[in-house]
PDB file of C-alpha atoms and ligand atoms in Angstrom:
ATOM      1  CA  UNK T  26      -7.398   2.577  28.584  1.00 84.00           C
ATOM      2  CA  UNK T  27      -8.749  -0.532  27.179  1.00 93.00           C
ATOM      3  CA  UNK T  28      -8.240  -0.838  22.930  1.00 98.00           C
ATOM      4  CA  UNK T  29     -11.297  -1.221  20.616  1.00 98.00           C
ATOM      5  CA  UNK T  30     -11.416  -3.900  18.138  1.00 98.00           C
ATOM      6  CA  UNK T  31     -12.755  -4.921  15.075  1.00 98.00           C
ATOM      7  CA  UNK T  32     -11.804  -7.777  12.782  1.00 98.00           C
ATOM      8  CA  UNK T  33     -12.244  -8.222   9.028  1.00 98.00           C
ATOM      9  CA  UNK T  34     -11.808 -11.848   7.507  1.00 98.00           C
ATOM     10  CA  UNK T  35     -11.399 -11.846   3.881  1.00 98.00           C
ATOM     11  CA  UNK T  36     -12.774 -15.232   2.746  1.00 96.00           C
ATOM     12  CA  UNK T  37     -10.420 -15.624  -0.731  1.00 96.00           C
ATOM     13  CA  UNK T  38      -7.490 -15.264   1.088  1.00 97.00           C
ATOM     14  CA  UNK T  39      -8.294 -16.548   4.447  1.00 97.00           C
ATOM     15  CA  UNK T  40      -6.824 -13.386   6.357  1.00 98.00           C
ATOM     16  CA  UNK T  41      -8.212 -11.423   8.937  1.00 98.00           C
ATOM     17  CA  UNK T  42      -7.269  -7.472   9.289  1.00 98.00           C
ATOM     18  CA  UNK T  43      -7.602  -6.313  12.438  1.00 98.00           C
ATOM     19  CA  UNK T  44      -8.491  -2.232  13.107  1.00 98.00           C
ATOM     20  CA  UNK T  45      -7.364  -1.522  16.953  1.00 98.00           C
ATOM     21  CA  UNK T  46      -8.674   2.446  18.508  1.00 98.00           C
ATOM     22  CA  UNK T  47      -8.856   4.194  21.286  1.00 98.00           C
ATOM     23  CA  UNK T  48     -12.360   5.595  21.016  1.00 98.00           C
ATOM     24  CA  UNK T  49     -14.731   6.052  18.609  1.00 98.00           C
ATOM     25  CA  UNK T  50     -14.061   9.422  16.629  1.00 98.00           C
ATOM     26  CA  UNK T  51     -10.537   8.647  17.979  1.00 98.00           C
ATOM     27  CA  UNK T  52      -7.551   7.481  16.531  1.00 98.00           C
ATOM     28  CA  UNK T  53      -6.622   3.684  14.422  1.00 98.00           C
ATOM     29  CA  UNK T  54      -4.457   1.427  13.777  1.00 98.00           C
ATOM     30  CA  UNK T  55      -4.630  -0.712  10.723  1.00 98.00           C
ATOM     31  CA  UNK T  56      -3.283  -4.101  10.371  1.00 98.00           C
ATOM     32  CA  UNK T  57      -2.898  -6.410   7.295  1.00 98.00           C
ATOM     33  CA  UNK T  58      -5.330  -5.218   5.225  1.00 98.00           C
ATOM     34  CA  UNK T  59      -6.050  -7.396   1.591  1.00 98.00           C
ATOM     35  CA  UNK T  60      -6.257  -5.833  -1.738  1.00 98.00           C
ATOM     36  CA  UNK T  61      -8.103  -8.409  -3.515  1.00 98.00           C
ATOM     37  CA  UNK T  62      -6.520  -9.731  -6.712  1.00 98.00           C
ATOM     38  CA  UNK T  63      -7.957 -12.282  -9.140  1.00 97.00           C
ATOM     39  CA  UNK T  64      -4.915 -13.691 -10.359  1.00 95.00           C
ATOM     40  CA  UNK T  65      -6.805 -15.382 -13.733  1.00 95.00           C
ATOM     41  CA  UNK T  66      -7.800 -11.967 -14.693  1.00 97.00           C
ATOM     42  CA  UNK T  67      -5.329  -9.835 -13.242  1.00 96.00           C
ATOM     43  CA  UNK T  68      -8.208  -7.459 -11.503  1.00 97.00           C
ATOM     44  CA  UNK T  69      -7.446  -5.495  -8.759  1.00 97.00           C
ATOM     45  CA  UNK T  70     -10.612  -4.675  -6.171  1.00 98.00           C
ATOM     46  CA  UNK T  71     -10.964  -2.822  -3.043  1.00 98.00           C
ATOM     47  CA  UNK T  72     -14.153  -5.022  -1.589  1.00 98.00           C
ATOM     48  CA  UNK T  73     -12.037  -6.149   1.961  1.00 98.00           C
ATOM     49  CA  UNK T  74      -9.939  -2.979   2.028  1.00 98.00           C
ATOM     50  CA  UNK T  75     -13.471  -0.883   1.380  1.00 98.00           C
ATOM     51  CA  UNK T  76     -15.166  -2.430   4.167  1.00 98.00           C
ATOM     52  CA  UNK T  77     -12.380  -1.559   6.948  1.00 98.00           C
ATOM     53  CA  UNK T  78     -12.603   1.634   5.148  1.00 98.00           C
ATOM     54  CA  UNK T  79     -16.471   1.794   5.801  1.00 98.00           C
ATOM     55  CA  UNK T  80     -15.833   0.969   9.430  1.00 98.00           C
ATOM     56  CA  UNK T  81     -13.231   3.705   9.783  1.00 98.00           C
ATOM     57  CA  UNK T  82     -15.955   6.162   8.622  1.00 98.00           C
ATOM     58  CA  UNK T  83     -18.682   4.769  10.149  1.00 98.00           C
ATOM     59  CA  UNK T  84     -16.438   5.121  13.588  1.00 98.00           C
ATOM     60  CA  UNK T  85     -15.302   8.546  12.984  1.00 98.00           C
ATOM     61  CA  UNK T  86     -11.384   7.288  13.162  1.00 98.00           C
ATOM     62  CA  UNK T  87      -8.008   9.095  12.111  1.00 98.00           C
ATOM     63  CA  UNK T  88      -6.171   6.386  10.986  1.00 98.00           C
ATOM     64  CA  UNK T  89      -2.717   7.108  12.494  1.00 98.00           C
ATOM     65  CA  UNK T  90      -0.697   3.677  11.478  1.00 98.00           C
ATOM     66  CA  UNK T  91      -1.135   0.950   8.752  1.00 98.00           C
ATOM     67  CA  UNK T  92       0.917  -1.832  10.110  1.00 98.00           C
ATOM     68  CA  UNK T  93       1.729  -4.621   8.132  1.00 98.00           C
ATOM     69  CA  UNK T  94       3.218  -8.000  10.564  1.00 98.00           C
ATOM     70  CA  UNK T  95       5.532  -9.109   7.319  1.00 97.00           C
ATOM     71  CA  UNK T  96       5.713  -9.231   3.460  1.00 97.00           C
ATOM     72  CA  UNK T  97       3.132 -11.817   3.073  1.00 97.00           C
ATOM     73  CA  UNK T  98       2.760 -14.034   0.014  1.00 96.00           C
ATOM     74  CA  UNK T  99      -0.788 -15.487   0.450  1.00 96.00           C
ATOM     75  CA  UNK T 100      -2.270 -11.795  -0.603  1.00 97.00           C
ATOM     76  CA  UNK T 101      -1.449  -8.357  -1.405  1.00 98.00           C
ATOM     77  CA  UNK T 102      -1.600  -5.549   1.256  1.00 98.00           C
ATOM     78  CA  UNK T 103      -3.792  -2.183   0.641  1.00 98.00           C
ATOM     79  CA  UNK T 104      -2.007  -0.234   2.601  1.00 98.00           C
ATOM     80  CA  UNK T 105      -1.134   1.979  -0.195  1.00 98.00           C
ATOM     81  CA  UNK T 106      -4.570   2.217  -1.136  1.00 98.00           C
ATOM     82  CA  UNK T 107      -5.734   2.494   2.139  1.00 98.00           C
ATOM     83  CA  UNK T 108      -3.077   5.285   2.396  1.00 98.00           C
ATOM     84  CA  UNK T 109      -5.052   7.070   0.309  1.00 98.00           C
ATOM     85  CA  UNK T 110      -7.799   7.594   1.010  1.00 98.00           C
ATOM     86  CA  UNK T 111      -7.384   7.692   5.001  1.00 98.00           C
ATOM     87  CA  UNK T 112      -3.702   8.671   5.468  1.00 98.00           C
ATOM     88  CA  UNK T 113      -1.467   7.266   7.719  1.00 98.00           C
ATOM     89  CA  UNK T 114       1.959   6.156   8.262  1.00 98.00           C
ATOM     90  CA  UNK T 115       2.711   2.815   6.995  1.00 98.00           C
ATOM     91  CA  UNK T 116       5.023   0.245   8.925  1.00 98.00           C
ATOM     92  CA  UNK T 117       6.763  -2.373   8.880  1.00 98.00           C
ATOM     93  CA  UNK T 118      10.182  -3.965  10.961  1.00 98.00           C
ATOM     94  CA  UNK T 119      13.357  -2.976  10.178  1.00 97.00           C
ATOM     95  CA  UNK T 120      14.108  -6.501   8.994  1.00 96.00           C
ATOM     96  CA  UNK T 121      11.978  -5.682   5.546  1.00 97.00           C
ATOM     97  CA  UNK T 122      15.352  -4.337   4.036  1.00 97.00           C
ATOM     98  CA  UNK T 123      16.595  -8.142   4.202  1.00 96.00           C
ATOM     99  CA  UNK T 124      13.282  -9.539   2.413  1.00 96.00           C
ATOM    100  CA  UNK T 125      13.974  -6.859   0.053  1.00 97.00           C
ATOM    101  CA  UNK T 126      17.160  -7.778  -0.566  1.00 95.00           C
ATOM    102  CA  UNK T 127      16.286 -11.732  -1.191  1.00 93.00           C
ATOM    103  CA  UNK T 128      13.520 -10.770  -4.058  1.00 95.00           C
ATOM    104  CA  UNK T 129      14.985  -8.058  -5.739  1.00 94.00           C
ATOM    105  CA  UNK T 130      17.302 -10.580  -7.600  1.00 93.00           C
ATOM    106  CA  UNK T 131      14.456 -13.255  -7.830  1.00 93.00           C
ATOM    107  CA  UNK T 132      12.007 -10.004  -9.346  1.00 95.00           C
ATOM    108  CA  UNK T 133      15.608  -8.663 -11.185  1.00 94.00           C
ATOM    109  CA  UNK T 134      14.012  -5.442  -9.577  1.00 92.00           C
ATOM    110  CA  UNK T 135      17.125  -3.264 -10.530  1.00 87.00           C
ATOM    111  CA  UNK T 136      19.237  -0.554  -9.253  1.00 87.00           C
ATOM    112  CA  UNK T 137      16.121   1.588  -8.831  1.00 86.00           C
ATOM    113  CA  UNK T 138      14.220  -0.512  -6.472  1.00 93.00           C
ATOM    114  CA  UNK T 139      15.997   0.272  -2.990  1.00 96.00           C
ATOM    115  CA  UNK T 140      16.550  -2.363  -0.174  1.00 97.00           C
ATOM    116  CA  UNK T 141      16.545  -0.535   2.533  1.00 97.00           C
ATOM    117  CA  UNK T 142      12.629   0.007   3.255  1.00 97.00           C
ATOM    118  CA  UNK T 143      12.255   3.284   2.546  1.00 97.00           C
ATOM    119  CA  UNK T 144       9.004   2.581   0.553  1.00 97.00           C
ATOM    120  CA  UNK T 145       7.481   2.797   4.045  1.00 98.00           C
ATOM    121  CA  UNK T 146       7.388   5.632   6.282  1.00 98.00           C
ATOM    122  CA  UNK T 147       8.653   3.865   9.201  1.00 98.00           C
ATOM    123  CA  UNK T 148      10.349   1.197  10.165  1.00 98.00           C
ATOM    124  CA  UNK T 149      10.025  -0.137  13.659  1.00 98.00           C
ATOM    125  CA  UNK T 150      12.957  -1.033  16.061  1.00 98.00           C
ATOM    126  CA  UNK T 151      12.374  -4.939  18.083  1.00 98.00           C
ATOM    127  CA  UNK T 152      10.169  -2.862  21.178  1.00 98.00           C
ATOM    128  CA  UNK T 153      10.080   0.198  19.951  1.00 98.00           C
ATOM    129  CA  UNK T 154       7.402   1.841  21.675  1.00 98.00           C
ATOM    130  CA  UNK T 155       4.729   4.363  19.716  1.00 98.00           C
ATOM    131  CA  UNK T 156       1.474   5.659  20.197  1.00 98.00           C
ATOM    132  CA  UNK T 157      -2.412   4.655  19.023  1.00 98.00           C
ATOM    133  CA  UNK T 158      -4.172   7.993  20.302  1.00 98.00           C
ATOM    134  CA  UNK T 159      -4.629   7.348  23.778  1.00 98.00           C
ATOM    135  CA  UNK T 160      -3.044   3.912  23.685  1.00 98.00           C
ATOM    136  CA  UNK T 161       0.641   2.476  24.015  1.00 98.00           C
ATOM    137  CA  UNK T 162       1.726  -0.098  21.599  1.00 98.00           C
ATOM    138  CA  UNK T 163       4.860  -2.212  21.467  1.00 98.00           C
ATOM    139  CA  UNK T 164       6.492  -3.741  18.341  1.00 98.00           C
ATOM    140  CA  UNK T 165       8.040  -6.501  18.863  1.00 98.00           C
ATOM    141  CA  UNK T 166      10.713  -8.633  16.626  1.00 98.00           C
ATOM    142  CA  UNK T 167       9.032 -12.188  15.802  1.00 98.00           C
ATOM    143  CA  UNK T 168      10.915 -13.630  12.903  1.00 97.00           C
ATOM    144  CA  UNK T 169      10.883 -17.483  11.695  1.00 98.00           C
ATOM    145  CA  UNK T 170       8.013 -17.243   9.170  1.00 97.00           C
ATOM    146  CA  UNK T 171      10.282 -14.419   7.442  1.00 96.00           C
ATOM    147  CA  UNK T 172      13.249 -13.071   8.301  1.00 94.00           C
ATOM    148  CA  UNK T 173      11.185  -9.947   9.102  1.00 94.00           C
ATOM    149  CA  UNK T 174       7.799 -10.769  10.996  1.00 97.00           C
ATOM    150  CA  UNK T 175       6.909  -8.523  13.793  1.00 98.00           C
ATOM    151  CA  UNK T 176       4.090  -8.895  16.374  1.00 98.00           C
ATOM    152  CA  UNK T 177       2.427  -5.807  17.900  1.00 98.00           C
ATOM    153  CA  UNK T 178       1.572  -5.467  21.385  1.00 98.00           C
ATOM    154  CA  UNK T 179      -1.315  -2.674  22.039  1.00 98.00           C
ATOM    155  CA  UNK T 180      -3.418  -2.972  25.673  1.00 96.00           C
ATOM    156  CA  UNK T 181      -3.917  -6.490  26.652  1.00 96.00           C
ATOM    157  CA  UNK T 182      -3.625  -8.072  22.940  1.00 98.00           C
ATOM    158  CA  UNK T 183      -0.886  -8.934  21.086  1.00 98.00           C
ATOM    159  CA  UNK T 184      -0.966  -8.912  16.766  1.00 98.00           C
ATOM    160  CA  UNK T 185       0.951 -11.712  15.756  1.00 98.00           C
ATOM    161  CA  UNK T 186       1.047 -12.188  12.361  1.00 97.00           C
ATOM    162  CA  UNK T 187       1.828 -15.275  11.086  1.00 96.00           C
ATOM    163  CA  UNK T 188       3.966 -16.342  14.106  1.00 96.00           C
ATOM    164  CA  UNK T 189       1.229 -18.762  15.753  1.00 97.00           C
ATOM    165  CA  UNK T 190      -1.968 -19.748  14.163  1.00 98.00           C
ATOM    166  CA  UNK T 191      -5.201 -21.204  16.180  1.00 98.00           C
ATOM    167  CA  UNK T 192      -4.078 -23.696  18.898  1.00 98.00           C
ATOM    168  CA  UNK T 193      -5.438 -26.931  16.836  1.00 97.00           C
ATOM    169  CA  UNK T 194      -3.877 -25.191  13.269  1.00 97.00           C
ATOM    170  CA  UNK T 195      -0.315 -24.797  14.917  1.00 97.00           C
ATOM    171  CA  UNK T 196       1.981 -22.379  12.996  1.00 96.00           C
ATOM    172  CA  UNK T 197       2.615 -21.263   9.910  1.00 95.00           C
ATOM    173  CA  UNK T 198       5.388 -22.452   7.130  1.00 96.00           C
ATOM    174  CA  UNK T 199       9.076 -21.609   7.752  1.00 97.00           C
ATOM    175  CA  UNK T 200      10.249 -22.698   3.940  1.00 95.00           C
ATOM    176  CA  UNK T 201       9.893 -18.620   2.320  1.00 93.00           C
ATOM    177  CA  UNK T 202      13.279 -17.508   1.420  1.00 89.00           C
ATOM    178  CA  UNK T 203      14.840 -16.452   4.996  1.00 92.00           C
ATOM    179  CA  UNK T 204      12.319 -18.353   6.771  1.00 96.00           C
ATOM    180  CA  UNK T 205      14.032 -20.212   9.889  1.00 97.00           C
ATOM    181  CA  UNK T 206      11.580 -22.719  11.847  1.00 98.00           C
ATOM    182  CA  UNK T 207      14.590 -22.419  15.048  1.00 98.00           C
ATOM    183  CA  UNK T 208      14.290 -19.005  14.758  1.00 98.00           C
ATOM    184  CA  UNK T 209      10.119 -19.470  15.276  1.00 98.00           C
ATOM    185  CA  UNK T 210      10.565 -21.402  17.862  1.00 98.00           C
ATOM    186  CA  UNK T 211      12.379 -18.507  20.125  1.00 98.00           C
ATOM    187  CA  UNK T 212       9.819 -15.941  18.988  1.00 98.00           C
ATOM    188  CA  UNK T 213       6.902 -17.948  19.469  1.00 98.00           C
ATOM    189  CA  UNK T 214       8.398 -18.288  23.314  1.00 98.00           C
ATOM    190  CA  UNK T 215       8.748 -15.053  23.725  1.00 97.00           C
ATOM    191  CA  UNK T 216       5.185 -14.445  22.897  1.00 98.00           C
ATOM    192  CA  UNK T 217       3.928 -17.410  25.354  1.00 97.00           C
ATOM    193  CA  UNK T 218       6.466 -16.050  28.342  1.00 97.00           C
ATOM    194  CA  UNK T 219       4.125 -12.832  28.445  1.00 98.00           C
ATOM    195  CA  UNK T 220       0.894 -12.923  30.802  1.00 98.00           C
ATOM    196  CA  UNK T 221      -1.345 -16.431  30.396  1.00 98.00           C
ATOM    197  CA  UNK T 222      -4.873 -14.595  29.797  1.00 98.00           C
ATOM    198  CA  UNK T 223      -3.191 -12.119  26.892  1.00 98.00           C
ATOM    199  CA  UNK T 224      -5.167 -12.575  24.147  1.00 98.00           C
ATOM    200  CA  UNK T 225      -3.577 -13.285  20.836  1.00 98.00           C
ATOM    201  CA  UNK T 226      -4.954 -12.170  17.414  1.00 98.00           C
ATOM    202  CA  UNK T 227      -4.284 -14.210  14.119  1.00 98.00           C
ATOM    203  CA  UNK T 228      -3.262 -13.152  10.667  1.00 98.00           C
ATOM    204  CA  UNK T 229      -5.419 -16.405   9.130  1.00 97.00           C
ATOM    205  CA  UNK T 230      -7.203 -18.988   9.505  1.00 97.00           C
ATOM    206  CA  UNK T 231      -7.580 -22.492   8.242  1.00 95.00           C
ATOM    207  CA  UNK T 232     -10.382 -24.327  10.517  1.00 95.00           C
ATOM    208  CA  UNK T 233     -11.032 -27.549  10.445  1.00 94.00           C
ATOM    209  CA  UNK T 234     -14.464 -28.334   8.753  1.00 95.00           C
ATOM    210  CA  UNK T 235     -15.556 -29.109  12.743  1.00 94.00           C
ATOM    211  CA  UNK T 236     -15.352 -25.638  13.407  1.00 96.00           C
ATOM    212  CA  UNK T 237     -15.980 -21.800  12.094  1.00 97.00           C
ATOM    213  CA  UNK T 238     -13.132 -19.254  11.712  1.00 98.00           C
ATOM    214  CA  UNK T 239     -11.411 -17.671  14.594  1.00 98.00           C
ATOM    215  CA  UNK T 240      -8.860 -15.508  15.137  1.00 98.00           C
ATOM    216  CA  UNK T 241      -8.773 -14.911  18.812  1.00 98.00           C
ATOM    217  CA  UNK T 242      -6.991 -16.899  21.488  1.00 98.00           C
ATOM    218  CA  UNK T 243      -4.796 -16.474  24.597  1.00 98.00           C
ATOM    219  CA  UNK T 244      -1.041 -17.170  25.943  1.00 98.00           C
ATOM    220  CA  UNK T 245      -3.112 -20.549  28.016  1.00 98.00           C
ATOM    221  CA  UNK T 246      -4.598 -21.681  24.900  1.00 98.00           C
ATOM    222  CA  UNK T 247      -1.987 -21.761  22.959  1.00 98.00           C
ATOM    223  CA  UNK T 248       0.782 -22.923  25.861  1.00 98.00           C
ATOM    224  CA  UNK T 249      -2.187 -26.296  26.694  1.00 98.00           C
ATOM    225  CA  UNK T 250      -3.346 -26.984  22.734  1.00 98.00           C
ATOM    226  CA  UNK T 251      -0.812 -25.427  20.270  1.00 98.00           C
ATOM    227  CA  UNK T 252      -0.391 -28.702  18.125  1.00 97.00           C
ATOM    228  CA  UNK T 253       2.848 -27.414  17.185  1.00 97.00           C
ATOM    229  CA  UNK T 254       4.116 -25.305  19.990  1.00 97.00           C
ATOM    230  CA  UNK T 255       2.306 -26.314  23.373  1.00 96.00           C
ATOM    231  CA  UNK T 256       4.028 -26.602  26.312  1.00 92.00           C
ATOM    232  CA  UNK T 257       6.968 -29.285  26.269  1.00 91.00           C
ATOM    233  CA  UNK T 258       7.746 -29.769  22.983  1.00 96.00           C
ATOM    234  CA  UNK T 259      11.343 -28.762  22.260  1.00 97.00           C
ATOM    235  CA  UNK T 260      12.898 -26.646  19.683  1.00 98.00           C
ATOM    236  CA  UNK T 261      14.546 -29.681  17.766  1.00 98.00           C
ATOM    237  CA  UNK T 262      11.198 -31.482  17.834  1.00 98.00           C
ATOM    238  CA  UNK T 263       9.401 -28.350  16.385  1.00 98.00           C
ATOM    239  CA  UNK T 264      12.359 -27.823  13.733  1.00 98.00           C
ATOM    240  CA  UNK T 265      12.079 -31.627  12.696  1.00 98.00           C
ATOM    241  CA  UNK T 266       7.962 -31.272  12.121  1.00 97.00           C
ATOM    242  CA  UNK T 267       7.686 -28.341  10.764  1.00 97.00           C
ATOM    243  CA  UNK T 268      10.261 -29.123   8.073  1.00 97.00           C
ATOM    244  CA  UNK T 269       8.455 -31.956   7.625  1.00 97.00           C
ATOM    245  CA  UNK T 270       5.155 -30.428   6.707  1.00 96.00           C
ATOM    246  CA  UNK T 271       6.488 -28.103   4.853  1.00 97.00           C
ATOM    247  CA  UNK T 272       7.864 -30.483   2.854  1.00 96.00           C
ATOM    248  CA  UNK T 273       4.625 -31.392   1.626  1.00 97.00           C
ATOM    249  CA  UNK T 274       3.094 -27.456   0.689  1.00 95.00           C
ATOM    250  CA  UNK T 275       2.598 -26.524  -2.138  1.00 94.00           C
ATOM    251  CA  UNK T 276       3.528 -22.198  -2.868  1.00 92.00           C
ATOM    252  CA  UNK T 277       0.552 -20.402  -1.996  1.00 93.00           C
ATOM    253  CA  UNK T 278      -1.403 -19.608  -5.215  1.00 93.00           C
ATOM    254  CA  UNK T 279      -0.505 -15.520  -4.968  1.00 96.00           C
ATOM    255  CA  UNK T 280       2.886 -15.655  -3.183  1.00 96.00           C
ATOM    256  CA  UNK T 281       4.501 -14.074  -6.890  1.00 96.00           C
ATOM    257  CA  UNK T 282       2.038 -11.284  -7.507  1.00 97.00           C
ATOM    258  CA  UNK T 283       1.815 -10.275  -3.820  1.00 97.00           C
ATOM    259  CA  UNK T 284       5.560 -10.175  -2.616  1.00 96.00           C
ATOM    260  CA  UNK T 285       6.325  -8.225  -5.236  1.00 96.00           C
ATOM    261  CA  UNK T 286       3.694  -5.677  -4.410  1.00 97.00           C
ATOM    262  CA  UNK T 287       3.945  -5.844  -0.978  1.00 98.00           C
ATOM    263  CA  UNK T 288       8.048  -5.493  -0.960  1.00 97.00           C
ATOM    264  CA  UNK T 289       6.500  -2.038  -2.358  1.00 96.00           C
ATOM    265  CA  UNK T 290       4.833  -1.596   0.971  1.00 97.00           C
ATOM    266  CA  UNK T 291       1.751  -2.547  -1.565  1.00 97.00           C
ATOM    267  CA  UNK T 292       2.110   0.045  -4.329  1.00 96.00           C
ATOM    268  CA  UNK T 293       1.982  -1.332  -7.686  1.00 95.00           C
ATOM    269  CA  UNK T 294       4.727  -1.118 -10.314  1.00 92.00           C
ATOM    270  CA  UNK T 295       4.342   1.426 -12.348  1.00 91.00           C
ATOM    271  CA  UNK T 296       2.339   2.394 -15.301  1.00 95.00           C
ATOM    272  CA  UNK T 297       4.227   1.212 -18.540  1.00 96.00           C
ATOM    273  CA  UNK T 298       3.924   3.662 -22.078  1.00 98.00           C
ATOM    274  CA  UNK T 299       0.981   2.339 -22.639  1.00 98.00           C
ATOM    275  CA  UNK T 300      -0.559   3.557 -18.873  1.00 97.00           C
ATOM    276  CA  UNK T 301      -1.079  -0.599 -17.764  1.00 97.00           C
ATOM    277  CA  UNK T 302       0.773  -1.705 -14.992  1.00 97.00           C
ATOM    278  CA  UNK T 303       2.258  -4.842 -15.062  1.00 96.00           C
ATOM    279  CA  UNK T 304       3.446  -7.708 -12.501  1.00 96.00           C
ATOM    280  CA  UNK T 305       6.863 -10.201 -13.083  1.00 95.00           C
ATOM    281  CA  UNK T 306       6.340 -13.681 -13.163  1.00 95.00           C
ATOM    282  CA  UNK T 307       9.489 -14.668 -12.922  1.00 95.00           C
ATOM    283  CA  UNK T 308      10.340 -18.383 -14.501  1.00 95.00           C
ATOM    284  CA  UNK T 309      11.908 -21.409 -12.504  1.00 93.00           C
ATOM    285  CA  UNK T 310      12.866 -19.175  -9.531  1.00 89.00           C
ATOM    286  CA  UNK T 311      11.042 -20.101  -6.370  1.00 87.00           C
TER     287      UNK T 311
HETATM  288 FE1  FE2 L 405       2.607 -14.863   5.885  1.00 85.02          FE
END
């Protein structure tokens, strides 16, 4: 049974969600959805999360799974939101414990916050096998961006996060606490070792001004015109460039607010006396 797609780029944060099913009036999968967050005014919105949400509907779809690929830190996930008002499980590797662990202490998160990703309601094992409806998905370990990236593997499509971008963007950054640009290296060839016409769906996008945004490409494209990963190019090569580059990067603008929201498998901290929720800015730490 072939999977049903439909892809949702949020333009603030340059991300795409993806919702995978087996049928209309069948059963979903969610992946990386955005809560949008203005970080001058410290508004929370459900505009990109409402319109998978409006798809969903419009389909007829249970949503069975909200998967997220990693804890990102360019936006905050609505899974929780999403949560509620379509159910789901939501889930994440097993290596989330160990980005838990590095941000408690940066967030000083306490003895209350545990790291051992039980703010989700499952955590998946590298190719641990689970159903869409009708359809047979794979999880699959990916880490390099952050110690805990994972890449899911549902018909003839793999979801892989921030592990490869579009062929002429490369890959992303490997400088986030327990990021290892080695360790992307092996599981960016473990994605290109499976079948040449598998199509591969992106996280983001950052086109060049030449051309519009994408998000789809396949095992070829990416083994022939990866400008960081094609064919050839060695581990120690890609280790020395993409240290390099990121180097020169700035933080992304939201990576304080959303980590610590989405190390929460995105629920917010919790109301204060006064019923506001607040987030931690924490001062000279990253
Ligand atoms: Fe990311």
């Amino acid at each position: 049974m072939q999977p049903q797609l439909a892809s949702f780029f949020d333009p603030a944060t340059s991300t795409i969600s993806h919702v995978v099913y087996d049928q209309p009036g069948g059963q979903a999968a969610i992946i990386d959805p955005v809560l949008d967050y203005d970080a001058t005014s410290g508004r929370i919105a459900h505009g990109s999360a409402g319109r998978v949400l409006d798809f969903i509907r419009q389909q007829d779809l249970s949503v069975q799974w909200i998967l997220e690929t990693h804890a990102h830190a360019d936006h905050l996930s609505a899974a929780a939101w999403l949560q509620q008002q379509a159910g789901g499980r939501m889930a994440i590797g097993q290596g989330i414990a160990q980005v838990q662990q590095l941000f408690k202490g940066i967030f000083n998160l306490g003895d209350d916050f545990p790291c051992d990703g039980s703010q989700f309601d499952h955590l998946f094992a590298d190719g641990e096998v689970f159903p869409i409806g009708r359809l047979t998905a794979r999880a699959w370990f990916v880490p390099g961006h952050t110690p805990a990236d994972m890449a899911y593997q549902i018909g003839d499509m793999v979801f892989v996060g921030d592990t490869l971008f579009m062929p002429d963007v490369g890959s992303a950054r490997c400088d986030f606490p327990g990021g290892n640009a080695a360790m992307l290296y092996q599981s960016v060839q473990k994605l290109l070792s499976l079948p040449d016409d598998t199509r591969l769906l992106m996280c983001h996008d950052y086109p060049p001004p030449t051309r519009p945004i994408a998000w789809q490409s396949t095992v070829a494209e990416q083994k022939q015109h990866n400008i960081h990963l094609h064919g050839g190019i060695s581990q120690s090569e890609f280790v020395a460039l993409r240290q390099a580059r990121d180097a020169t990067l700035d933080l992304p603008q939201l990576i304080l607010p959303a980590i610590q929201v989405n190390i929460r498998a995105g629920q917010l901290p919790a109301a204060e006396n006064n019923g506001v929720r607040y987030l931690k800015i924490p001062l000279d730490m990253l």
